[in-house]
Short mmCIF file of C-alpha atoms in Angstrom, two decimals:
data_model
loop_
_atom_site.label_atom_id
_atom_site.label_comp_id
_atom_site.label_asym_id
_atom_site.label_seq_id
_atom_site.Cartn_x
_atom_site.Cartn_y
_atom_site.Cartn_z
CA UNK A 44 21.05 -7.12 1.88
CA UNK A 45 22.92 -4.07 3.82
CA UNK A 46 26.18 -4.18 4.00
CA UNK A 47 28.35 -2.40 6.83
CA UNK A 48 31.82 -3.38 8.74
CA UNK A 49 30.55 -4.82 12.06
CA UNK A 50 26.99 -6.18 13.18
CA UNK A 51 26.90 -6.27 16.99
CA UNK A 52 23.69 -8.87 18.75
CA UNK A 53 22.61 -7.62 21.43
CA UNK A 54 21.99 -3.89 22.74
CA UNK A 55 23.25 -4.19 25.85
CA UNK A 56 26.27 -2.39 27.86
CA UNK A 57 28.49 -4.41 26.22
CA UNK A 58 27.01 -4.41 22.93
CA UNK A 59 26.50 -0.81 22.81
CA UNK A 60 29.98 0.08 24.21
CA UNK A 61 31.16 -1.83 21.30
CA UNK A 62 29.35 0.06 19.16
CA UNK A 63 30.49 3.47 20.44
CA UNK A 64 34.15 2.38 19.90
CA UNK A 65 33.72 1.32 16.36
CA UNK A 66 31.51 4.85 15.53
CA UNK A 67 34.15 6.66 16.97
CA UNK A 68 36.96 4.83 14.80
CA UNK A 69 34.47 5.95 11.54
CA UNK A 70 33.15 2.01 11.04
CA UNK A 71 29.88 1.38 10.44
CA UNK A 72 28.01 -0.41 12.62
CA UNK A 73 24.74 -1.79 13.08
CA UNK A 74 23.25 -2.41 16.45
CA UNK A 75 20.19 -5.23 16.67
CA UNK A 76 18.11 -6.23 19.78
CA UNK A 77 15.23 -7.98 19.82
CA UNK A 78 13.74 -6.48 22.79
CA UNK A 79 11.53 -3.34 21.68
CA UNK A 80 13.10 -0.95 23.95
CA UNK A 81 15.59 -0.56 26.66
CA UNK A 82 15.23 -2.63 29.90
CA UNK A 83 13.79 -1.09 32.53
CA UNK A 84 15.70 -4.00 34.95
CA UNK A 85 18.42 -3.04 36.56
CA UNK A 86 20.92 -6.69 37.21
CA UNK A 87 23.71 -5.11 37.94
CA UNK A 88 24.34 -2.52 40.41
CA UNK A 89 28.15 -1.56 40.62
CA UNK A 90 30.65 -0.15 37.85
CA UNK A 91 34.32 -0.51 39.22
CA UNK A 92 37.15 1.57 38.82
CA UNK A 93 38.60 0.37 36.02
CA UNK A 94 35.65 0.52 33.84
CA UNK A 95 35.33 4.09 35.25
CA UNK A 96 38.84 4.83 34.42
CA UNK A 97 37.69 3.36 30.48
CA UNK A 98 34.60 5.90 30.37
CA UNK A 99 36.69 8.64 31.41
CA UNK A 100 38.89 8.17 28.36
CA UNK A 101 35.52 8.57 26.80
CA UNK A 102 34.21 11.47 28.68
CA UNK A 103 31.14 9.82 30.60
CA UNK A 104 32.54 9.16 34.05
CA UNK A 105 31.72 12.19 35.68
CA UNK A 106 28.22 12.01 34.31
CA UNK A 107 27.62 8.63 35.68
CA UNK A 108 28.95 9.21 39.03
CA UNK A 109 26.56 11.75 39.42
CA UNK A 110 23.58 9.11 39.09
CA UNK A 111 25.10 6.68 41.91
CA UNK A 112 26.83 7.23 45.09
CA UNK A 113 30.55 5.84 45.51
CA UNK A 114 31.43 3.42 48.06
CA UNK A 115 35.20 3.28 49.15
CA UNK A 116 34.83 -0.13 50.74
CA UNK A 117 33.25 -3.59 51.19
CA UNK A 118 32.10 -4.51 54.92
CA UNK A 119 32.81 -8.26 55.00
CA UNK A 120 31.70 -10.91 57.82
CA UNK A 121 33.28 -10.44 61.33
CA UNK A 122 34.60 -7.05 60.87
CA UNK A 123 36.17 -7.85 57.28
CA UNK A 124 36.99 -5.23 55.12
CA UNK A 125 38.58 -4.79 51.57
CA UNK A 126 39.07 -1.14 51.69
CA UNK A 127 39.16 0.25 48.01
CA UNK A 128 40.35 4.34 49.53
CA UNK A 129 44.24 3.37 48.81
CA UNK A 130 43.63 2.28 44.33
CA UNK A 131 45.90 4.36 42.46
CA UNK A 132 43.25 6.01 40.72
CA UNK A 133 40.92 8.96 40.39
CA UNK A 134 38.04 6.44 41.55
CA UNK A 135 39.46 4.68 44.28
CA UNK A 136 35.61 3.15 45.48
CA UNK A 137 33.29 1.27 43.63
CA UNK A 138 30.38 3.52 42.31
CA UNK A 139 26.91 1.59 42.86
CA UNK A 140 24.26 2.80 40.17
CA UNK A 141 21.61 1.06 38.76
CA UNK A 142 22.61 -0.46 35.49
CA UNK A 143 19.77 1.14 33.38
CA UNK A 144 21.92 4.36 34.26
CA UNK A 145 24.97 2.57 32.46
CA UNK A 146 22.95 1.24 29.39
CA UNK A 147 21.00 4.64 28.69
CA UNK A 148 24.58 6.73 29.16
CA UNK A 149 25.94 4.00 26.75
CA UNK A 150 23.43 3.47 24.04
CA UNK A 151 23.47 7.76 24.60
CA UNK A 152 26.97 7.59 23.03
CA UNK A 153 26.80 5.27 20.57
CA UNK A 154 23.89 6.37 19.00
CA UNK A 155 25.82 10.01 19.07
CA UNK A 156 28.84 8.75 17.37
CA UNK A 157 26.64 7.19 14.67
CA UNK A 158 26.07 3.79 15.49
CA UNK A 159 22.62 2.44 14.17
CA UNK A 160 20.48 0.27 16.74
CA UNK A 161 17.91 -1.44 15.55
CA UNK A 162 15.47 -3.07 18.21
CA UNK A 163 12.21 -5.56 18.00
CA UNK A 164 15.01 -7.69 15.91
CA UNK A 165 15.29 -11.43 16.14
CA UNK A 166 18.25 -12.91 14.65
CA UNK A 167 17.73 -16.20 13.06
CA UNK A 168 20.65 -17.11 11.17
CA UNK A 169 24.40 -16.60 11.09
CA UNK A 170 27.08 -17.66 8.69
CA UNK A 171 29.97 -16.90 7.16
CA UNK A 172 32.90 -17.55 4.36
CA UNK A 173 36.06 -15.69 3.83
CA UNK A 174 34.29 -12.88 2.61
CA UNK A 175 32.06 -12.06 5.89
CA UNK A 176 29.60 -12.65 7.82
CA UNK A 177 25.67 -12.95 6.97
CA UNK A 178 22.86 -11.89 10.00
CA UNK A 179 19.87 -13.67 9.04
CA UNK A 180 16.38 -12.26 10.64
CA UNK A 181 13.30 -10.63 10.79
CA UNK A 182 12.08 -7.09 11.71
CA UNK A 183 9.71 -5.64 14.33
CA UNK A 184 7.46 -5.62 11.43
CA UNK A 185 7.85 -9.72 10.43
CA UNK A 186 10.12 -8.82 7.58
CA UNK A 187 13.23 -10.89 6.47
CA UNK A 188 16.57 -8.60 6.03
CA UNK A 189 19.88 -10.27 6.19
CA UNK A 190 22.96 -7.72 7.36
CA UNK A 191 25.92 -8.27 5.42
CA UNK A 192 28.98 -7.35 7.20
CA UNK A 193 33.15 -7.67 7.50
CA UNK A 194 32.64 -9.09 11.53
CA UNK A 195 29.79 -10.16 13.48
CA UNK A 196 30.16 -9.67 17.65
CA UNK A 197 27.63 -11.73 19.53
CA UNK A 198 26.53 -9.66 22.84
CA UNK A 199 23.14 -10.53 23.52
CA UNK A 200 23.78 -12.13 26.82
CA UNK A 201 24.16 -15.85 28.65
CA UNK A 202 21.43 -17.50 26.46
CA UNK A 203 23.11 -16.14 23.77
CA UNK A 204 21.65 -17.12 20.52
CA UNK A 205 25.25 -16.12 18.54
CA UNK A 206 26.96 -18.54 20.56
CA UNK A 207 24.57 -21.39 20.08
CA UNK A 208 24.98 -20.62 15.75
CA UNK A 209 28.24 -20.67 15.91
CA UNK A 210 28.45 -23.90 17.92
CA UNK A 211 30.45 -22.68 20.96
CA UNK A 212 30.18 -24.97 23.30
CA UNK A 213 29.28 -22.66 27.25
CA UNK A 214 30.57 -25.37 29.67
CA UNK A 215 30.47 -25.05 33.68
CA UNK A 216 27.66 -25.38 36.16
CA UNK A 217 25.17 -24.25 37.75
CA UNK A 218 26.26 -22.53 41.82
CA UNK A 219 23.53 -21.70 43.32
CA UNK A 220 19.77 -20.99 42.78
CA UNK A 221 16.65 -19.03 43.83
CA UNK A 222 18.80 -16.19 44.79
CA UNK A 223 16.82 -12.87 45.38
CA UNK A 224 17.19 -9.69 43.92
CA UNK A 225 15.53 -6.67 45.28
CA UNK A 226 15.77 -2.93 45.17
CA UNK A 227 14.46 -1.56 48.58
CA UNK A 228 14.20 1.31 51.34
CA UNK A 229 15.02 0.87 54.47
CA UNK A 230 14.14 3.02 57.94
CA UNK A 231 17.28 2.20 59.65
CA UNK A 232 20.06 1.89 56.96
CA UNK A 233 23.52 0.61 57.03
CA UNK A 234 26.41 3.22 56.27
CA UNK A 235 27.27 3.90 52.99
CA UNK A 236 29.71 1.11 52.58
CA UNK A 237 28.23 -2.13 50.54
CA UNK A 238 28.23 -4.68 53.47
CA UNK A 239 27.49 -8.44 53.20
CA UNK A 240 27.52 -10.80 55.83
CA UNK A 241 27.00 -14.96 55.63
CA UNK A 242 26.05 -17.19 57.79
CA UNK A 243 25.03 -20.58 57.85
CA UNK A 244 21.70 -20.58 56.31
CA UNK A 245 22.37 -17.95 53.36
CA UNK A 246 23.84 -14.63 53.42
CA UNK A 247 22.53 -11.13 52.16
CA UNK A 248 24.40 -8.41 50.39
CA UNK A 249 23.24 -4.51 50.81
CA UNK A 250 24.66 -1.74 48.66
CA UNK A 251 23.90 1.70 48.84
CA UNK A 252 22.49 3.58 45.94
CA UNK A 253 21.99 6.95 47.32
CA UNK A 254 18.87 8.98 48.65
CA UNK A 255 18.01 5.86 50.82
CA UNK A 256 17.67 3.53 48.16
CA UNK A 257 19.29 0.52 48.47
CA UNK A 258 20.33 -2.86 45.78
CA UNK A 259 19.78 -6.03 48.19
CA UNK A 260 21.01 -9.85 46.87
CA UNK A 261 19.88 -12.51 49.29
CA UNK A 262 19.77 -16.04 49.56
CA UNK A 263 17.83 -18.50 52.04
CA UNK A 264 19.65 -22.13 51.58
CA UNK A 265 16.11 -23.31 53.33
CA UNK A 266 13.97 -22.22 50.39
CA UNK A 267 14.69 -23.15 46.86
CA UNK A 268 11.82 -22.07 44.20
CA UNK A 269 12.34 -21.96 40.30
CA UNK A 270 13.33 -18.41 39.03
CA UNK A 271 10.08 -17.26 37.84
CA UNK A 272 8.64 -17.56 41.58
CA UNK A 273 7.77 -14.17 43.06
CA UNK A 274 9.96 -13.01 45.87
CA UNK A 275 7.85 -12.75 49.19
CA UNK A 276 8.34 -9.94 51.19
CA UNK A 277 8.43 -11.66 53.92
CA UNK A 278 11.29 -13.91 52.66
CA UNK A 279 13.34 -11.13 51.68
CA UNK A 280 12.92 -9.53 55.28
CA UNK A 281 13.33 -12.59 57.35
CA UNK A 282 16.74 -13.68 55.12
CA UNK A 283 18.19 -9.96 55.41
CA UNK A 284 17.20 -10.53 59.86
CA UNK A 285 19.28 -13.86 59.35
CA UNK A 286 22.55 -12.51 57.90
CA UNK A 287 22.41 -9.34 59.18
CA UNK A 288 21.07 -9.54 62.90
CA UNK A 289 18.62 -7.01 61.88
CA UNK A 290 15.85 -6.12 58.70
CA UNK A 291 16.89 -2.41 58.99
CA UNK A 292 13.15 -1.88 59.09
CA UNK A 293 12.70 -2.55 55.96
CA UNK A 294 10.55 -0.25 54.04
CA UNK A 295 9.36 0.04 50.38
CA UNK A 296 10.45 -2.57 48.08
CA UNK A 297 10.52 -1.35 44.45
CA UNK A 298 11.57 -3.86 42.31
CA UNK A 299 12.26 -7.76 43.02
CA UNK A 300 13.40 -10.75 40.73
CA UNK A 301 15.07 -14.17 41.40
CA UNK A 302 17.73 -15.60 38.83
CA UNK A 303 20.21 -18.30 39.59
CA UNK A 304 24.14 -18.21 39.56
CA UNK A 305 26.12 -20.19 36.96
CA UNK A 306 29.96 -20.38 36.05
CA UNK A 307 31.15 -20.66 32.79
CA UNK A 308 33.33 -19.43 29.94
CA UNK A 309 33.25 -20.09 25.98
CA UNK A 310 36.54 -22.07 25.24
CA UNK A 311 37.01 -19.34 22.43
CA UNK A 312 36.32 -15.91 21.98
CA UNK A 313 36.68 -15.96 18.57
CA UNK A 314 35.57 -18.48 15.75
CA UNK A 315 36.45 -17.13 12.61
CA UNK A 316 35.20 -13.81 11.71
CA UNK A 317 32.76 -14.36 15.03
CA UNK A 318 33.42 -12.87 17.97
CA UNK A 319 31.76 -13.26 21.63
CA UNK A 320 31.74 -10.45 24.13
CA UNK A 321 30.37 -10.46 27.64
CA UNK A 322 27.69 -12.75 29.37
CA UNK A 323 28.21 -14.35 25.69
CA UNK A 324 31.11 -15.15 26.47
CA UNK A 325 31.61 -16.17 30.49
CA UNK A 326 28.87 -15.64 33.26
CA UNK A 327 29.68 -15.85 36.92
CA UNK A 328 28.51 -15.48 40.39
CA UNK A 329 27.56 -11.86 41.31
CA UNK A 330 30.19 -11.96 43.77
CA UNK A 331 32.00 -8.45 43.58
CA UNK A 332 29.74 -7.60 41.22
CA UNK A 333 32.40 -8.00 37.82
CA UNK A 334 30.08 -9.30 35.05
CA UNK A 335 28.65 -5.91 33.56
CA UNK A 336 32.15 -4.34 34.01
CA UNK A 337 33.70 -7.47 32.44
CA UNK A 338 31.88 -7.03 29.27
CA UNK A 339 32.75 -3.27 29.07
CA UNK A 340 36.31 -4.25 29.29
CA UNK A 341 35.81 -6.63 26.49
CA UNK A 342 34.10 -4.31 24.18
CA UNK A 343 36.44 -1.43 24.38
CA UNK A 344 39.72 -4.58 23.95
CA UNK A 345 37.81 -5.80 20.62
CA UNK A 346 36.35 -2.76 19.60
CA UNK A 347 40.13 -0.61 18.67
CA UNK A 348 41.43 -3.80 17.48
CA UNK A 349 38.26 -4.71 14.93
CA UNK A 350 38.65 -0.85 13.83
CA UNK A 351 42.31 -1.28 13.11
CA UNK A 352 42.14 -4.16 11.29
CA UNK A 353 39.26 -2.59 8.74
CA UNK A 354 41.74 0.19 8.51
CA UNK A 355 44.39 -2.72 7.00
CA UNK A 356 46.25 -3.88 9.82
CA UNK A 357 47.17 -7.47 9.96
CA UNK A 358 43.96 -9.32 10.62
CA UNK A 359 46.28 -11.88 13.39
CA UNK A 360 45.73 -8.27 15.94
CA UNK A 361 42.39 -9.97 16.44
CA UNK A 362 43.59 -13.11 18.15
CA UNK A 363 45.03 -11.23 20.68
CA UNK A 364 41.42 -10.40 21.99
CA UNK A 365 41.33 -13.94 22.88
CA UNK A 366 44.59 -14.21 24.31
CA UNK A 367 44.40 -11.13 26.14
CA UNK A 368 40.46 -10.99 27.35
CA UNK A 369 40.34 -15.26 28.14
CA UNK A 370 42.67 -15.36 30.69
CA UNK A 371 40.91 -12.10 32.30
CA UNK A 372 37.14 -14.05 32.05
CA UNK A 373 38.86 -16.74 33.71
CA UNK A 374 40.35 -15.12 36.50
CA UNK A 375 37.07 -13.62 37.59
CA UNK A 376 34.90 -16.47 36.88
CA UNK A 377 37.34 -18.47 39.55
CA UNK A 378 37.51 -15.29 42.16
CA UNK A 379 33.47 -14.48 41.67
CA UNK A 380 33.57 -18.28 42.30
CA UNK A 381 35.67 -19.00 45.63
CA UNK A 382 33.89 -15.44 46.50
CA UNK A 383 30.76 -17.30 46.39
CA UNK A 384 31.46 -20.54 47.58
CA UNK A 385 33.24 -19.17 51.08
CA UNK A 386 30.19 -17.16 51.44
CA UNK A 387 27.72 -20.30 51.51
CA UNK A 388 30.43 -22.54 53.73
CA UNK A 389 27.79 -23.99 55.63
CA UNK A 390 30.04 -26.07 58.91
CA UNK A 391 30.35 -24.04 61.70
CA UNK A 392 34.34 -24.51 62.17
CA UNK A 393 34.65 -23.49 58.37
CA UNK A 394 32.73 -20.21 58.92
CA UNK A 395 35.23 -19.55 62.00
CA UNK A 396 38.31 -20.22 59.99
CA UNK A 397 36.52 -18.21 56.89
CA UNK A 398 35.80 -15.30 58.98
CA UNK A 399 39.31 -15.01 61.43
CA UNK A 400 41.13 -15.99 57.95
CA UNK A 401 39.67 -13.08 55.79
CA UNK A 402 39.51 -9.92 58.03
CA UNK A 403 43.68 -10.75 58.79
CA UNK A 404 44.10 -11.42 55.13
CA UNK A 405 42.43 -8.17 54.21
CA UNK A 406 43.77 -6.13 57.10
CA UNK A 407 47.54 -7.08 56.10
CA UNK A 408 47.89 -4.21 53.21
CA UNK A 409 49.75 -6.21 51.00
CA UNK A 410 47.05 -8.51 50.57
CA UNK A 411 44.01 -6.38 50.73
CA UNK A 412 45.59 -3.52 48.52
CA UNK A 413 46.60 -6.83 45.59
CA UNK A 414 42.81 -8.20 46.30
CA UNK A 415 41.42 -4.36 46.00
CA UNK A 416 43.20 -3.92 42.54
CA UNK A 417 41.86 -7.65 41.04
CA UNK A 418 37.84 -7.24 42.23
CA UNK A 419 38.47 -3.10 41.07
CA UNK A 420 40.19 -3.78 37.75
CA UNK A 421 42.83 -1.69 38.32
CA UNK A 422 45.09 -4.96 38.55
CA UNK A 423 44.41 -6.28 35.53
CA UNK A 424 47.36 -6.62 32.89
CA UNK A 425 48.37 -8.30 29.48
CA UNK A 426 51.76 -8.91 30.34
CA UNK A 427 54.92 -8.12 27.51
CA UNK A 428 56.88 -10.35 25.24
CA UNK A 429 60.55 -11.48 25.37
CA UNK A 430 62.88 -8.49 24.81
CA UNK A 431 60.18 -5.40 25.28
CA UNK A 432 59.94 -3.00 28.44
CA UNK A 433 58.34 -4.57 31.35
CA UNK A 434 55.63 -1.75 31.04
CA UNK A 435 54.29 -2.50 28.04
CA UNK A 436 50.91 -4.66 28.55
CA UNK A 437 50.16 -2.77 31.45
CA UNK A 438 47.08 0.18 32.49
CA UNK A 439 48.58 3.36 32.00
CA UNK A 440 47.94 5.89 34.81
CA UNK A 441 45.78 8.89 34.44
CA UNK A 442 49.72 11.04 33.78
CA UNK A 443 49.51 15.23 33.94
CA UNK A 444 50.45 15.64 30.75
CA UNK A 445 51.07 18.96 28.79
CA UNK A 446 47.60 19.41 27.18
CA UNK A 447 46.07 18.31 30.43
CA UNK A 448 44.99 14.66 32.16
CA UNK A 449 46.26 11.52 29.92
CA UNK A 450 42.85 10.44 29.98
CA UNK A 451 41.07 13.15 28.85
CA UNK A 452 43.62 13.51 26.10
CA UNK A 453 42.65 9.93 25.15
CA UNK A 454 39.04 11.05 24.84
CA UNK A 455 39.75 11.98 20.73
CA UNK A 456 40.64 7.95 20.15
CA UNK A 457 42.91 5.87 18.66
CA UNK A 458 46.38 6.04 20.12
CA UNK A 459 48.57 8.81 22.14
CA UNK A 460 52.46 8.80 22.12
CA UNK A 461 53.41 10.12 25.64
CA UNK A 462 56.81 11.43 25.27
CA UNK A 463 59.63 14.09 26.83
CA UNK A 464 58.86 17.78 25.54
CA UNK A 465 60.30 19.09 22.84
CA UNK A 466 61.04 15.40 21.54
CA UNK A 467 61.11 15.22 17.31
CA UNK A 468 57.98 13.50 16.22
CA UNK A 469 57.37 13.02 12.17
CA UNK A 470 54.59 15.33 11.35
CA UNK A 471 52.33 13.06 10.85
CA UNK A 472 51.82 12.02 14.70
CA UNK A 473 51.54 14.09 16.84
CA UNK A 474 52.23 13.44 20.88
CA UNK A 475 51.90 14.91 24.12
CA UNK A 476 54.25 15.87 26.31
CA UNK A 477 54.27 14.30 29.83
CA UNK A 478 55.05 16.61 32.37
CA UNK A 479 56.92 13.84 34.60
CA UNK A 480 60.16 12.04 34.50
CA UNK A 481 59.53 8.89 32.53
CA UNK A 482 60.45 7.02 29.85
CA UNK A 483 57.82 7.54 26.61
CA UNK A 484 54.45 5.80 26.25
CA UNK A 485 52.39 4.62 23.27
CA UNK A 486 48.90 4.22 24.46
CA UNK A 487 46.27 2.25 23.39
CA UNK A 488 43.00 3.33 22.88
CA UNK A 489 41.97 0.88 25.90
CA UNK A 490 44.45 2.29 27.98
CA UNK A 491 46.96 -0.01 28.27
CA UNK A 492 50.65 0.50 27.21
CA UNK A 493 51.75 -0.85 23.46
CA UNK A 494 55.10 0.36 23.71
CA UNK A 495 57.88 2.12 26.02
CA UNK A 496 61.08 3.34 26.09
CA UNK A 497 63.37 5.99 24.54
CA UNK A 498 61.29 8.10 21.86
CA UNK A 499 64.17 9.37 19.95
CA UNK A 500 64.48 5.49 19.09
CA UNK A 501 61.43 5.50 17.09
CA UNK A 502 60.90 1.65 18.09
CA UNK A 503 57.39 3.22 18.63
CA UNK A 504 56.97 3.99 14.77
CA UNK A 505 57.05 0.62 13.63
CA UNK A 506 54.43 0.11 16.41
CA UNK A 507 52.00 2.05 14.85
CA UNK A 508 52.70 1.09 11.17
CA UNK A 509 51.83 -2.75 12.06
CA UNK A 510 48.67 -1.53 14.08
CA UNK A 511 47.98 1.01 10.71
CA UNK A 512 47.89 3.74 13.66
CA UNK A 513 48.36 6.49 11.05
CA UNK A 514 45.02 5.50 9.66
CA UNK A 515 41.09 7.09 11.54
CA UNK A 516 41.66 4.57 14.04
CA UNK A 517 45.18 5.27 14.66
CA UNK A 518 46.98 8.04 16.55
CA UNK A 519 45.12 11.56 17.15
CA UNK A 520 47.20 14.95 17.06
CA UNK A 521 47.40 16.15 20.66
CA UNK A 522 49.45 19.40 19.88
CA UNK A 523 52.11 20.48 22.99
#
């Protein structure tokens, strides 16, 4: 039996970005997969801003932008657009890359920070008592080994095999079906913004990847085959004529699936010493293109609180993955959703309304800007208790600081105090000055503010003493 602090199922972007947190915090962690190797598929297609902001922290965002090309908008029906140029933040577009760029730069990291991943493992067994968890299985090589371990974090996607052990019930339904995924060239291509029109027969969905290779999601409501049915080029061309008004003379396609769209979300993310991450946890339309980023999010939320409470904080910092991460599944589950469902309105005077509706919604900044920040990320928040600073809860900004960008300062881990220079800090933390008028910031190591207000109160102490921040997973000395 090996024992370690986590065991993370399933070696995907959310599994391994899990991993790569706890490595960095100096947990072990075991990694186990039961496909042989990587996938070569690439589902997803587009990493939003927020998740870039998160890999930034971490030093990969400039290497993965420069495998994708960025796309500062989204071309609706009609003349719609939701213009994502005005985010506060150094990635105001959505970048579209295939996702096997965003599982080998991930697995990359984790596997650098020390994380073990073990593939050609199926997991057969999982239980657990007050003194851990137990992941029963068998090798590539037929062999029984059971991982003993503190927590257990069940990423291995929406057939999740975790889930099912644990009896977590998935509940939701099934949207739509037989939709088509291709990757393609074309001989007349759109501009570089992703652009998606619907109409009343099924709609089609064209991002750009770069070098005039482009991620294509279709669906014909007239032609509804199981998901293991090949996807006929002919199909693909005559449903991309149909929503577009054109095929873009449509050249070389390189890779083609089907898979159908479901909605729904695990009633809790955690059961007992259990947790649920990702497509384990709440699968969606591919409306907007959330899930993969979703899962990040979740990782990097679990991963700093797991870490902290094997360093001895108070194990109750772990329920506030649920209460923090739920509400966030659920809010993109029901925009994905509506997304979805105005896209496939099929009576004529509901596609009129749908289409004269959206483009003024979006047009009036306001709106658009609010709708920009939800589908980006950027928007999302955990809100404060009674009697704290409004900020705390919220996504820090990328400040100018005195040892350089906040989020490059982050890149170390654990947490960063933000405060005035010259400000008295015990020597044991260590902070960086911010080079701005402001009040002072504890950050957490997902990037979100813990605390706020006047450092010389040292409110932000007892902060980091019930979150053990003086521990490896705590603050990191950023020296003015």
């Amino acid at each position: 039996m090996k024992h370690i602090d986590v065991v993370v199922i399933g070696a995907g972007p959310t599994g391994c970005t899990l991993a790569s947190e706890l490595a960095t915090a100096g947990r072990s962690v075991t990694v186990l997969d039961k496909r042989a190797a990587p996938s070569t598929l690439s589902r997803a297609f587009g990493v939003h801003a927020r998740t870039l902001e998160l890999l930034d922290a971490r030093g990969l965002a400039d290497q993965l932008v420069a495998t994708g090309a960025p796309s500062s908008g989204l071309r609706l029906w009609r003349g719609a657009a939701l213009n994502l140029g005005r985010l506060s933040s150094r990635f105001p577009f959505v970048l579209v890359t295939p996702q096997r760029n965003v599982d080998a730069l991930l697995e990359a990291r984790a596997r650098e920070r020390g994380a073990d991943i073990v593939r050609g493992f199926t997991v057969t067994g999982v239980d657990q008592d007050r003194s851990g968890v137990r992941v029963h299985g068998h090798d590539s090589a037929g062999e029984d080994v059971t991982f003993h371990a503190a927590y257990a974090v069940g990423a291995d996607g929406a057939h999740s095999t975790v889930r099912t052990m644990i009896g977590q019930p998935f509940p939701g339904k099934a949207v739509l079906r037989s939709i088509m995924l291709a990757d393609v060239e074309f001989a007349n291509p759109p501009d570089d913004l992703v652009t998606v029109n619907a109409v009343r027969d099924g709609f089609a969905f064209i991002a750009p990847y770069g070098d005039n290779l482009f991620r294509v999601i279709a669906w014909n409501r007239r032609h509804q085959v199981d998901d293991s049915a090949p996807v006929d080029r002919e199909e693909l061309r005559a449903t991309i004529r149909t929503a577009m008004g054109t095929d873009y003379g449509l050249g070389d396609v390189r890779w083609q699936s089907r898979f159908h769209s479901d909605e729904r979300q695990v009633p809790q993310y955690r059961t007992g010493r259990v947790f649920l991450a990702g497509d384990a946890a709440h699968v969606h339309s591919p409306a907007g293109g959330q899930g993969m980023n979703t899962g990040i999010q979740d990782a990097v939320n679990l991963g700093w609180k797991l870490a902290a409470v094997l360093g001895g904080a108070d194990e109750s910092l772990l329920d506030t993955y649920q209460s923090e991460r739920h509400p966030v599944g659920r809010l993109v589950l029901r925009s994905s959703g509506a997304t979805m469902r105005m896209m496939t309105v099929r009576p004529w005077i509901l596609r009129k309304v749908r289409n004269v509706a959206v483009a003024a919604l979006l047009g009036f900044p306001p709106i658009g800007d609010a709708i920009a920040r939800m589908f980006s990320g950027i928007g999302i928040g955990y809100g404060h208790r009674a009697g704290e600073n409004a900020l705390v809860g919220r996504r820090v900004e990328d400040l100018p600081t005195g040892a350089g960008r906040l989020y490059e300062v982050m890149r170390s881990g654990g947490f960063v105090l933000v405060t005035e220079p010259g400000a008295q800090v015990p020597g044991d933390v260590h902070a960086v000055a911010r080079t701005d008028a402001g009040p002072a910031l504890l950050v957490r190591p997902d990037g979100y503010i813990a605390w706020a207000g006047d450092s010389s109160s040292g409110q932000w102490r007892s902060v980091l003493d019930r979150w053990s921040a003086r521990t490896s997973t705590g603050a990191r000395a950023v020296s003015r």
